[in-house]
Coordinates of C-alpha atoms in Angstrom, one line a residue:
X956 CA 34.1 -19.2 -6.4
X957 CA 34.9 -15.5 -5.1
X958 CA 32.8 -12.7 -6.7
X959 CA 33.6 -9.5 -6.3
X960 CA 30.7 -7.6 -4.3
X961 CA 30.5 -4.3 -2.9
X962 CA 29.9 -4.7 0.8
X963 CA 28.3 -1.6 0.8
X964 CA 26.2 -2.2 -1.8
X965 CA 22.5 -0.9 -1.5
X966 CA 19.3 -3.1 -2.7
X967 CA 17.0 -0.5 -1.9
X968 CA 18.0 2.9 -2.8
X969 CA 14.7 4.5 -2.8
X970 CA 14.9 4.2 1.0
X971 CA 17.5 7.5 0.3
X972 CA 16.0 8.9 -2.2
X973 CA 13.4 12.0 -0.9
X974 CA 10.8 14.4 -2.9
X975 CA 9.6 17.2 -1.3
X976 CA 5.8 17.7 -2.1
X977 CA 5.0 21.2 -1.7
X978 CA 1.4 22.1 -0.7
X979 CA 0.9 26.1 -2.0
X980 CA -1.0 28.5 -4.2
X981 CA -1.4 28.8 -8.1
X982 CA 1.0 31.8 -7.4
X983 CA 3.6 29.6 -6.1
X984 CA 3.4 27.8 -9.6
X985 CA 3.5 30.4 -11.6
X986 CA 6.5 31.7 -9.9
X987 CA 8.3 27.7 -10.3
X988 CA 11.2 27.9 -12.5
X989 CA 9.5 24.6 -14.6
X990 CA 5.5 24.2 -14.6
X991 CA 3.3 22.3 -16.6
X992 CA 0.3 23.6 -18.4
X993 CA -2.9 20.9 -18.8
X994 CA -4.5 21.6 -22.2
X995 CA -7.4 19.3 -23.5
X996 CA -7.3 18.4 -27.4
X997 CA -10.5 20.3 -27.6
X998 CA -12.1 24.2 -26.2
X999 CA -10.6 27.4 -25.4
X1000 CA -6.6 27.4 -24.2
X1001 CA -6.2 27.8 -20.8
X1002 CA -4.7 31.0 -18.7
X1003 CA -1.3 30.8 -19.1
X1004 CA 1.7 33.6 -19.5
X1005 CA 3.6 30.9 -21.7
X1006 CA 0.1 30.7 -24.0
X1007 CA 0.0 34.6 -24.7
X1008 CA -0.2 34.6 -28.9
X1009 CA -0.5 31.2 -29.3
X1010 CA -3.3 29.4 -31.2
X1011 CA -4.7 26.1 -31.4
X1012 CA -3.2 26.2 -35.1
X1013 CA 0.0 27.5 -34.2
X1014 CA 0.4 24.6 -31.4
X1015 CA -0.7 22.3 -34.3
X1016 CA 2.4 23.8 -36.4
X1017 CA 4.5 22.3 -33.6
X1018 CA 3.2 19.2 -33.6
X1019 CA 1.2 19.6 -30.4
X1020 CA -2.3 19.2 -31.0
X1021 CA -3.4 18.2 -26.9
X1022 CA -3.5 14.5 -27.3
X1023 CA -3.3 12.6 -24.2
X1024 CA 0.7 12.3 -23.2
X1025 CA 1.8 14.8 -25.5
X1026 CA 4.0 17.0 -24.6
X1027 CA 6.0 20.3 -25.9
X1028 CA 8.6 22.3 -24.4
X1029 CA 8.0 26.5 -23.9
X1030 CA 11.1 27.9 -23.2
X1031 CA 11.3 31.7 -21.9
X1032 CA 12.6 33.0 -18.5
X1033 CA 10.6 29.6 -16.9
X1034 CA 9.8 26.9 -18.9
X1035 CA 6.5 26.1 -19.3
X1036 CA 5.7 21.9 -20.6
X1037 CA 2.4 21.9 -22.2
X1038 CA 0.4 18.4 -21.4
X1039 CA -1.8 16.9 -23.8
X1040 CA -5.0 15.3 -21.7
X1041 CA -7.2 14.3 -25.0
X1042 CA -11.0 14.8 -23.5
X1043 CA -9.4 16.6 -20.7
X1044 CA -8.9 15.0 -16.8
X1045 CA -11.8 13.4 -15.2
X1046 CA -10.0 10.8 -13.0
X1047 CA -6.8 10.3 -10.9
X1048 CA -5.3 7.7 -13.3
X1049 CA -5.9 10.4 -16.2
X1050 CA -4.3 13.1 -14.0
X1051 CA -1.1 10.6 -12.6
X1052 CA -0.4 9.8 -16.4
X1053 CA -0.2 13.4 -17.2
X1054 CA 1.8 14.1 -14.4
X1055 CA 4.4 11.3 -15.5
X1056 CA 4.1 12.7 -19.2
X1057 CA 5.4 16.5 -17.7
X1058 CA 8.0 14.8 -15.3
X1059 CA 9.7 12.9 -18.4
X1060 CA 9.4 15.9 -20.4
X1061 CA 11.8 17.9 -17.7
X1062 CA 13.4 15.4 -17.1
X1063 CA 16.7 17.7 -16.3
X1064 CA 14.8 19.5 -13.8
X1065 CA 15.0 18.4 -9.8
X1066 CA 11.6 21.3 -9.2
X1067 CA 8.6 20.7 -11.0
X1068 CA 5.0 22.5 -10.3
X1069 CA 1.9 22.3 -11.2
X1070 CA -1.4 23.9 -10.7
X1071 CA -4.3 21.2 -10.0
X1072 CA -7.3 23.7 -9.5
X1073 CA -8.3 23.6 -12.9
X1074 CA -8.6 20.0 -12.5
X1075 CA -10.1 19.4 -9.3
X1076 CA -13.8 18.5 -9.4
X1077 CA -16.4 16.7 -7.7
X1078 CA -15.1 13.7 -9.3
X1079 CA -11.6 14.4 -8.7
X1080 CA -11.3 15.5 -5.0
X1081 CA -7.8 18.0 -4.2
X1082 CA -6.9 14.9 -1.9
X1083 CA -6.8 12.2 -5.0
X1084 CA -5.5 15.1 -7.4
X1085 CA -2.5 15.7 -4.9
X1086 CA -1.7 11.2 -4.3
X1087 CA -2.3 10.8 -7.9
X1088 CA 0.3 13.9 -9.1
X1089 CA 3.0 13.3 -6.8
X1090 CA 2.3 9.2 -7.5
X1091 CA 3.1 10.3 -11.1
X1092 CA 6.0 12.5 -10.7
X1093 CA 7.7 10.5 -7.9
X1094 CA 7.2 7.3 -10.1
X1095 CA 8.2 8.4 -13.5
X1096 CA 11.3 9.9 -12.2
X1097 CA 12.6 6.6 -11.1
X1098 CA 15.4 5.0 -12.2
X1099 CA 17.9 2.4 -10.9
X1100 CA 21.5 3.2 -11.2
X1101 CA 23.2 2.1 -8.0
X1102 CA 25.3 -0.3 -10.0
X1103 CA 26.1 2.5 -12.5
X1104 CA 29.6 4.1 -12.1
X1105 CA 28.0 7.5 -12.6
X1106 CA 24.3 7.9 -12.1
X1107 CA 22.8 10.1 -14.8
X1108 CA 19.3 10.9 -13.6
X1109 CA 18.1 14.0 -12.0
X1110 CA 16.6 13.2 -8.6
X1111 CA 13.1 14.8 -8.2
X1112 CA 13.8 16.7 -5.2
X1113 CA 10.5 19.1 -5.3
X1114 CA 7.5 19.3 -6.5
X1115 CA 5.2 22.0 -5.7
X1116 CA 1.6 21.3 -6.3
X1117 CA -0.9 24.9 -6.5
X1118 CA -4.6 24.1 -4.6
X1119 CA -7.4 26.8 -2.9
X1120 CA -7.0 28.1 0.5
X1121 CA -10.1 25.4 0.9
X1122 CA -8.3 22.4 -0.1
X1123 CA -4.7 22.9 1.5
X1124 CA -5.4 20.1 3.7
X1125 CA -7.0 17.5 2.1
X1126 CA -4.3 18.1 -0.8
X1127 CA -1.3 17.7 2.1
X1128 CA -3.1 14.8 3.3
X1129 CA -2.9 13.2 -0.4
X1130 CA 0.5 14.1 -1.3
X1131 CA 1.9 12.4 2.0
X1132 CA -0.3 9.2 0.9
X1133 CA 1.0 9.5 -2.2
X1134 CA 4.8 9.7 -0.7
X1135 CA 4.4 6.7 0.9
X1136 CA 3.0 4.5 -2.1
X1137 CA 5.1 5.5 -4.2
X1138 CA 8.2 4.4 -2.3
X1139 CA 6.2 0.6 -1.6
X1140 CA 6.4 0.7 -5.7
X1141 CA 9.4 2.1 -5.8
X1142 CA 11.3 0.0 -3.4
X1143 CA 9.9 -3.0 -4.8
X1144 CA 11.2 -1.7 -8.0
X1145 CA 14.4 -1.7 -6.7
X1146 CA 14.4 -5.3 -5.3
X1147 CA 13.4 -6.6 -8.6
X1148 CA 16.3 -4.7 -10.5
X1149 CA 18.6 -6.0 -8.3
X1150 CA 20.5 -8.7 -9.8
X1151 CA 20.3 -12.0 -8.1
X1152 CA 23.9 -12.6 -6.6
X1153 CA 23.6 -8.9 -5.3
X1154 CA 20.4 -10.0 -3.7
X1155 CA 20.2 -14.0 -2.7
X1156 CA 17.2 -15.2 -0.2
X1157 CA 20.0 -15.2 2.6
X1158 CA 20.1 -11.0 2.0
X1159 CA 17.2 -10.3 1.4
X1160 CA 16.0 -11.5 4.4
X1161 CA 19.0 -9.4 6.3
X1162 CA 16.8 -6.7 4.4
X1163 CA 14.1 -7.4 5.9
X1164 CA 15.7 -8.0 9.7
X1165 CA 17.2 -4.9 9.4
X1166 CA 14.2 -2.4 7.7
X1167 CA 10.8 -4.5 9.4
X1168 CA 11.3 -2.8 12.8
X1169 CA 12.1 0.7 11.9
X1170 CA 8.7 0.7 9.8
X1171 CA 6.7 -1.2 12.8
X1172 CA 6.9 -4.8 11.2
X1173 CA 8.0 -7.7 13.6
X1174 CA 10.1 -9.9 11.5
X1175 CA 10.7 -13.8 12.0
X1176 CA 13.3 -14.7 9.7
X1177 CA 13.6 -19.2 9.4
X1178 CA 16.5 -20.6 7.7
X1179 CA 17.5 -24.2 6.4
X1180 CA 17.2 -25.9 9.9
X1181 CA 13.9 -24.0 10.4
X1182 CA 12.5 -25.0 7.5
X1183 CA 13.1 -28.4 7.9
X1184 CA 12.3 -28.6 11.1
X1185 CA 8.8 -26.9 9.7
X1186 CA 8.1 -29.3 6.9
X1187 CA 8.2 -27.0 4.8
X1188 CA 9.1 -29.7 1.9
X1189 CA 8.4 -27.3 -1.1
X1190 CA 10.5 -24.8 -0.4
X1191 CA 13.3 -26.7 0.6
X1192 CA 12.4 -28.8 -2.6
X1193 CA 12.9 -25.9 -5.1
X1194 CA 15.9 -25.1 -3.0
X1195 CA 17.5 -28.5 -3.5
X1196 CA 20.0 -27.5 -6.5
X1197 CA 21.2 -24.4 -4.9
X1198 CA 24.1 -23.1 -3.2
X1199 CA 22.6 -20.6 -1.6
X1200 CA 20.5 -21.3 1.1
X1201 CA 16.3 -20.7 1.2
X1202 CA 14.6 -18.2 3.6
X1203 CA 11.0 -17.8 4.7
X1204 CA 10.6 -14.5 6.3
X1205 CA 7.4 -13.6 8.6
X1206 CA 6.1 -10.3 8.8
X1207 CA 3.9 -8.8 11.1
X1208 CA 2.3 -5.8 11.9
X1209 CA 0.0 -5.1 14.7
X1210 CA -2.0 -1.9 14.7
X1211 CA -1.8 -0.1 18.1
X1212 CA -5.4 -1.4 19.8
X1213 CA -5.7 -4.6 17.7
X1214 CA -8.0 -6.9 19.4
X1215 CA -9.3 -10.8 18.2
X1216 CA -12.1 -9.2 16.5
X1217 CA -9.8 -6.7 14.6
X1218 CA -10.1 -7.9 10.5
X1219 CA -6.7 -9.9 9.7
X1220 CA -5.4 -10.3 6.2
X1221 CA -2.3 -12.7 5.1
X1222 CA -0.2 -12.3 2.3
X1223 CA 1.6 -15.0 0.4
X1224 CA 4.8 -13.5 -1.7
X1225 CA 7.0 -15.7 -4.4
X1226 CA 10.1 -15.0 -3.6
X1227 CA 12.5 -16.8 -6.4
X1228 CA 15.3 -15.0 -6.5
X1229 CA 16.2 -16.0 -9.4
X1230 CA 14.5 -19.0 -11.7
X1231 CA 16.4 -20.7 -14.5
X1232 CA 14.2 -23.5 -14.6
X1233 CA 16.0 -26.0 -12.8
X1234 CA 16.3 -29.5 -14.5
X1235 CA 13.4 -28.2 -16.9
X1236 CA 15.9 -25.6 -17.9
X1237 CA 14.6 -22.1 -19.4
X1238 CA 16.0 -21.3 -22.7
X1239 CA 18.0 -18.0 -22.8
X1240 CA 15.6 -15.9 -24.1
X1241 CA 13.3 -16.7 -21.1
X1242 CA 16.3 -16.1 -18.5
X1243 CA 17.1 -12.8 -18.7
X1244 CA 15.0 -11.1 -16.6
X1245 CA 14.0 -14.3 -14.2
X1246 CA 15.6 -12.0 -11.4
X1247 CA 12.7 -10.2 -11.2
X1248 CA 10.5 -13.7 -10.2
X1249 CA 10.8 -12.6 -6.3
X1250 CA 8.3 -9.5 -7.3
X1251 CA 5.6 -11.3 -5.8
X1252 CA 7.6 -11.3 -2.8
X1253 CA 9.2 -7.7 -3.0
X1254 CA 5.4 -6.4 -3.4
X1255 CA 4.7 -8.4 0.0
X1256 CA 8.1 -6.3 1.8
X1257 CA 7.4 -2.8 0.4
X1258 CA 3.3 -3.0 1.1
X1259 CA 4.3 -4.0 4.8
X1260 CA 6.9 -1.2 5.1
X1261 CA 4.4 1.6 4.5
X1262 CA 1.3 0.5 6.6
X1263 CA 2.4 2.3 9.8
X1264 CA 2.9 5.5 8.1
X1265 CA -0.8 5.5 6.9
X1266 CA -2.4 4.4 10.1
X1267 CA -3.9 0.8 8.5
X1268 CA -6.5 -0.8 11.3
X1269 CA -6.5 -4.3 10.0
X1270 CA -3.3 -6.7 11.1
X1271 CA -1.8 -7.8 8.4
X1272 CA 0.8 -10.7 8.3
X1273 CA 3.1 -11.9 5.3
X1274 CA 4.7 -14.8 4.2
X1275 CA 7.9 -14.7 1.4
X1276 CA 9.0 -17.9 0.1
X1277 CA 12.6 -17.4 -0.9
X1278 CA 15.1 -19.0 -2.7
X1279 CA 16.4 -19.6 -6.3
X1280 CA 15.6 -22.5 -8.7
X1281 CA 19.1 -23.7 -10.0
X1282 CA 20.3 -26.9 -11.9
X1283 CA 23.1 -28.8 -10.1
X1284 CA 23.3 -32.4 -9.4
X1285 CA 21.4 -32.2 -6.1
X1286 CA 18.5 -30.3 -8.1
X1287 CA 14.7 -32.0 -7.7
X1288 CA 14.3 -34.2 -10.6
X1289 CA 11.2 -34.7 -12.7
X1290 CA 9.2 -37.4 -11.0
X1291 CA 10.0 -36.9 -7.4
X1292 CA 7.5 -36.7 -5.5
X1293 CA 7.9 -33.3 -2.5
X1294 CA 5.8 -33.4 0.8
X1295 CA 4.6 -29.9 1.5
X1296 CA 3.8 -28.6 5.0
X1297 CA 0.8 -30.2 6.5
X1298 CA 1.3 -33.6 4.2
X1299 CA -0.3 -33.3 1.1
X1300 CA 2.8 -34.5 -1.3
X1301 CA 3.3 -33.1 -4.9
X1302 CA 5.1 -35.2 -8.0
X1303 CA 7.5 -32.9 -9.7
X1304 CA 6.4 -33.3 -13.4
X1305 CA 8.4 -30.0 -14.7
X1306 CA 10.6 -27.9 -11.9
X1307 CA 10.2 -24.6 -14.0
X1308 CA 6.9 -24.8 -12.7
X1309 CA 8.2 -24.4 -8.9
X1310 CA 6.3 -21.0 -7.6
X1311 CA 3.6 -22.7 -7.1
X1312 CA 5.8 -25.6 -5.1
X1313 CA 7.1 -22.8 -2.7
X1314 CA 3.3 -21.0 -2.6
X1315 CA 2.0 -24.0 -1.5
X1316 CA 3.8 -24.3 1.9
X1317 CA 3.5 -20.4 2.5
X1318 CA -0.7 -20.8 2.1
X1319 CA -0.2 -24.3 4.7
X1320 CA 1.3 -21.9 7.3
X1321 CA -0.9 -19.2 6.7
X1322 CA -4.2 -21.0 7.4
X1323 CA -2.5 -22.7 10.5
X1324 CA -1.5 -19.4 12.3
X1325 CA -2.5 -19.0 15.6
X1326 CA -4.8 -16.0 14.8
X1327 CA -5.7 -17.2 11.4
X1328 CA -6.3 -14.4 8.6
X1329 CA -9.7 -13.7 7.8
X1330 CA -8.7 -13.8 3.8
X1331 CA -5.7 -14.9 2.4
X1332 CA -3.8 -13.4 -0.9
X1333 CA -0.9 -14.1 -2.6
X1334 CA 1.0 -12.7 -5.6
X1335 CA 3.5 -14.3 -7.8
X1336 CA 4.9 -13.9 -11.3
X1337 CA 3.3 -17.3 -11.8
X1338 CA 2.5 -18.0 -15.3
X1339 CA 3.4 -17.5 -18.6
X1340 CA -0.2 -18.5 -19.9
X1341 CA -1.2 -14.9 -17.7
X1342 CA 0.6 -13.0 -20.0
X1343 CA -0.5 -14.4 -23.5
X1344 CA -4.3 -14.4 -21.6
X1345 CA -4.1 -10.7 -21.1
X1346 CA -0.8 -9.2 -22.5
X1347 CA 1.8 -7.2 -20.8
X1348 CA -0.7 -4.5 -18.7
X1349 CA -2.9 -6.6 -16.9
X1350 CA -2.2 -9.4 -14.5
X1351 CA -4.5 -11.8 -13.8
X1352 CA -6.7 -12.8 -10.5
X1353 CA -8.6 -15.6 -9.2
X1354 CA -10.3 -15.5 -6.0
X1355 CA -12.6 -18.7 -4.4
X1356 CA -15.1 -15.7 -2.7
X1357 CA -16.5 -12.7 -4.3
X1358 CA -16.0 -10.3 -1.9
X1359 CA -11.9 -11.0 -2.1
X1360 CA -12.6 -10.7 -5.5
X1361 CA -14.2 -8.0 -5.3
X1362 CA -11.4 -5.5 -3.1
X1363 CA -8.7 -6.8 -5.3
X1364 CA -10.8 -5.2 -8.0
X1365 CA -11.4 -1.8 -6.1
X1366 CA -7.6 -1.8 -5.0
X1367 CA -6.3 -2.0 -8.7
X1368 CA -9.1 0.5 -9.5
X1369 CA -7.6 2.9 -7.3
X1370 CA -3.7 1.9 -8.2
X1371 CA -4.4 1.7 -11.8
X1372 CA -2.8 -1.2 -11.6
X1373 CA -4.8 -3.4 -13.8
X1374 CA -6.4 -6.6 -12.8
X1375 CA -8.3 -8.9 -14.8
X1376 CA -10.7 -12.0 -12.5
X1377 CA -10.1 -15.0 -14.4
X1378 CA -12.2 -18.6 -13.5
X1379 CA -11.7 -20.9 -10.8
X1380 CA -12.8 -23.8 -13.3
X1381 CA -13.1 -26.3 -11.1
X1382 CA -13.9 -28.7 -14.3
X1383 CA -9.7 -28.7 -14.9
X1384 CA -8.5 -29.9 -11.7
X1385 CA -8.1 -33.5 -12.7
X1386 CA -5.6 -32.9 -14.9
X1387 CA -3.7 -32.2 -12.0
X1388 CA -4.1 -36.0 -11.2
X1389 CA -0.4 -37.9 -10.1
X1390 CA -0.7 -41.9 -10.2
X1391 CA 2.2 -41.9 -7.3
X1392 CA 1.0 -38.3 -5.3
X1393 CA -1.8 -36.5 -4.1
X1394 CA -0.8 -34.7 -7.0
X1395 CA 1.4 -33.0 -9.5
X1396 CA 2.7 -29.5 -10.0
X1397 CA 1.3 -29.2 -14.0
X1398 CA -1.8 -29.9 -16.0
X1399 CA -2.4 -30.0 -20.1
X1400 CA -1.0 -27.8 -22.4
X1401 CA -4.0 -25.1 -21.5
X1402 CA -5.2 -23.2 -19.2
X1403 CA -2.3 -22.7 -17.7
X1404 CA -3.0 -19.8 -15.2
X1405 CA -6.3 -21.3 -14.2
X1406 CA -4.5 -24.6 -13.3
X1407 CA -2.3 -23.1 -11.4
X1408 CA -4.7 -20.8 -9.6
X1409 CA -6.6 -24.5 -8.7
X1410 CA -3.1 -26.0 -7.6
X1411 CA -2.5 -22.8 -5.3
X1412 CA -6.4 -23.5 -4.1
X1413 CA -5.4 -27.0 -2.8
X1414 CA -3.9 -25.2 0.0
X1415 CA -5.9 -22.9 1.6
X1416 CA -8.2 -24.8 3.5
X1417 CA -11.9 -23.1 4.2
X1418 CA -10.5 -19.5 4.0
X1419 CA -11.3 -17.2 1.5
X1420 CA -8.6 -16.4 -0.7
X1421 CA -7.3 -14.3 -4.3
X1422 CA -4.4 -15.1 -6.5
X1423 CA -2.8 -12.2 -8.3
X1424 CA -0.6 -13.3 -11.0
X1425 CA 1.9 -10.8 -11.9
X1426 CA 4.1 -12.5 -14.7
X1427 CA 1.9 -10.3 -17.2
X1428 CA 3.3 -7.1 -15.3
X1429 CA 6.2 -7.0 -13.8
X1430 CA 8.5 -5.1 -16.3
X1431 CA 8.6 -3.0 -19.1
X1432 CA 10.9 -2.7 -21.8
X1433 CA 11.0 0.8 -21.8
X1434 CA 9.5 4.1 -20.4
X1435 CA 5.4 4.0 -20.2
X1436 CA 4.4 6.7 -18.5
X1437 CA 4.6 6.5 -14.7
X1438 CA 6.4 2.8 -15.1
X1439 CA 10.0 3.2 -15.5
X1440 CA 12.2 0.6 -17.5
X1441 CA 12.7 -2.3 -15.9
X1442 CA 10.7 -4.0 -12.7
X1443 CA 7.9 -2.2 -12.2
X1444 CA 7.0 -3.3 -8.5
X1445 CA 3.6 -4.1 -9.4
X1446 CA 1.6 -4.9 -6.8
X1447 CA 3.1 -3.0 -3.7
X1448 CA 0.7 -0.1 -4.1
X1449 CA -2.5 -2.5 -4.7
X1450 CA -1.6 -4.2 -1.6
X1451 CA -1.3 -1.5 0.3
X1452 CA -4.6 -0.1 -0.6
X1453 CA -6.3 -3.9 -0.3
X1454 CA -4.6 -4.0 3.5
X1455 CA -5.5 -0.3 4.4
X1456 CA -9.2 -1.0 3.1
X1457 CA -9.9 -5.1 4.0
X1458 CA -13.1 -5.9 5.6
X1459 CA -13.4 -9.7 6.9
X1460 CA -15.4 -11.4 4.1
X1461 CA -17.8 -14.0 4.9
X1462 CA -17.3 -17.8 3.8
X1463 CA -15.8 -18.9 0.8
X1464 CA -18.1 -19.4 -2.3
X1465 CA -16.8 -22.1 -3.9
X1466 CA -15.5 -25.6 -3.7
X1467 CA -12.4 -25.4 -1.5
X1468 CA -10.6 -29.0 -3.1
X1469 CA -11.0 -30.6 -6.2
X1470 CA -10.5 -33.8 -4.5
X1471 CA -8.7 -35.7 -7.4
X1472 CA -7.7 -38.3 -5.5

């Protein structure tokens, strides 16, 4: 069948897209053509041209009363957003959803500025107030429309951020972090908005040839034969009812005077391009958006592409399983039984549950390398039981050792990206059990999450290891402050905070197999 493709076609549009973060003075914003104003709910109005006459009542009367995320429009020969903060801004998730709030509320404008003295503090240094602001702005302006005919969003193309003489550097220093974190998220956006015949395994690993080198990434890219010649049963398993063919793709990067004793995390990414269930076929209301089941993946990719740019220490090397899960007559069936890398074999009981199949052969590799990782983590929209757990703003993490446990937390801390550590209940495991395999891909009707959390632990040997399940997370319906419609790229930023911060944690704390068998 002949589709009709542009050849020219762009997964990643981000890549193009550029904001210019100005570092200058509170006279710079006052002179911006469009500027917020940060007022708390509560106290004396701040100093502000736009605010001369104006009353806490007479905001009131137009409906703005300085709740946080509320926003209202000053016109005159600038125009002037006011920002609602509620108790007022005391941390950089506070100030990055303000930020998003005023960059919505212009949302016509391509120059935005805004005056962070007022809420620097020693809680808040200029450094996080300039990552978190041009985070906010950066993020909430994004919006995917290279497959629109004519793309209606205004392009933020400066922001201009007012700080003390004192604090210029430490707020330039921010704002370029900030740059670079909010492309990982916004390039994995893109991935996951991409629809899946625009982006099959087979290109996004082209992607990845072609963009790993220019950011410092060395890039192994295995195909069909590779994978078979690998054992990589799993994968090629999930891949069975599918035209297109699978792709494991290897990154690596390699900080300039890495030695053996130079901390080494490995990342696992689920890479499905698209999922409709295979033989257990999805309903239609559960396939719409199952392009966006390579996030885990994409996250993996955009992390990678940014860890030159902020100096990380630690190597890093990553692991995306890719390839769809499709329903043809060569699909897996229920009952067969899938050898995974290293020999442990797996009886299909339901194929929508084939993330985990794919996972499985990714973790094998990863404790086998050469220069094995000192922790391992891997992120997938895994679960559906993750999401009616925790809802649709928190994804869910396991870990088998505190300390891993313990930086996903502080990385999600730091990304607002919220995480929620879930148990490792060991006590579950046998309903894993397979009468003709070491065993099968599902358990009982709950627990869902943490029985997939214990499959994924099956395969990770003696190194310590956290599972981040992203199915909670991974889009929104519509705008929410600094997460646009759409894929949300989750996880890029946290990863990229967990690689730039890792330190090698010691052994593992719990049980590493359930030995069912």
């Amino acid at each position: 069948m002949s589709v009709v493709i542009d050849p020219s076609f762009d997964p990643v549009p981000s890549l193009a897209q550029t904001t210019d973060v100005v570092i200058g003075s509170v006279a710079d914003v006052i002179a911006a053509p469009v500027r917020a104003c940060l007022i708390a709910a509560e106290g004396d109005l701040p100093s502000c041209d736009h605010l001369d006459g104006q009353t806490r009542e007479s905001l009131a009367a137009a409906g703005f009363t300085g709740k946080a995320g509320q926003t209202l429009r000053l016109p005159g020969k600038t125009l002037c957003v006011l920002v609602g903060t509620g108790k007022g801004i005391t941390s950089a998730a506070e100030l990055r959803n303000a930020v998003a709030s005023f960059t919505r509320a212009a949302s016509e404008s391509a120059a935005l500025a805004l005056d962070l003295t007022s809420v620097t503090s020693d809680t808040l240094s200029a450094r996080d107030a300039a990552l978190a602001a041009t985070e906010g702005a950066v993020l909430a302006r994004y919006r995917f429309e290279a497959l629109k005919g004519e793309a209606k969003n205004v392009a933020l193309s400066t922001l201009t951020l007012g700080v003390s003489d004192a604090d210029q550097a430490a707020a330039r220093e921010g704002a370029d972090r900030g740059l670079v974190l909010a492309r990982a998220a916004s390039l994995s956006r893109d991935l996951g908005n991409t629809p899946p015949r625009h982006l099959t395994a087979e290109k996004f690993a082209d992607i990845a040839a072609k963009l790993g080198p220019e950011f410092g990434l060395e890039v192994e890219i295995f195909d069909r034969d590779a994978l078979v010649e690998l054992g990589t049963g799993g994968l090629l398993g999930v891949n069975a009812g599918s035209v297109d063919e699978p792709r494991m793709i290897k990154l690596r990067y390699t900080p300039e005077g890495a030695t053996t004793n130079t901390p080494h995390l490995g990342l696992v990414g689920k890479g499905i391009m698209f999922d409709s269930g295979g033989v257990s076929l999805k309903p239609p209301t559960s396939m719409g958006d199952m392009k966006m089941d390579m996030m885990g993946a994409g996250a993996v990719f955009s992390a990678m592409l940014g860890l030159r740019e902020l100096g990380v220490t630690n190597k890093v090397t990553g692991w995306l399983m890719c390839t769809d899960n499709m329903l043809s007559g060569t699909a897996t069936k229920i009952g067969d039984v899938l050898t995974i890398r290293g020999g442990k074999t797996i009886e299909v009981k339901n194929s929508d549950a084939e993330g985990r199949i794919v996972m499985a052969d990714g973790l094998v590799l990863a404790t086998e390398e050469t220069d094995r990782p000192d922790a391992i983590v891997d992120i997938a929209t895994l679960t559906g039981n993750a999401m009616a757990a925790l809802g649709l703003r928190t994804a869910a993490t396991f870990a088998n050792n505190d300390e891993v446990a313990a930086q996903l937390a502080a990385a999600a801390d730091l990304t607002d990206e919220r995480v929620w550590q879930m148990p490792l209940d060991h006590r579950y495991a046998d309903q894993m059990k397979s009468n003709v395999a070491d065993l099968s891909n599902i358990g009982g009707p709950y627990g869902g999450a943490i029985l997939a959390a214990l499959f994924l632990n099956e395969f990770v040997a003696d190194v310590p290891w956290g599972h981040i399940d992203i199915a909670p997370t991974m889009e929104v319906a519509s705008d929410d402050l600094w997460r646009s419609t759409g894929s949300t790229g989750f996880g890029a930023r946290l990863l990229t905070e967990l690689a730039a911060a890792f330190t090698a944690p010691a052994a593992t704390d719990a049980p590493q197999s359930s030995e069912m068998n």
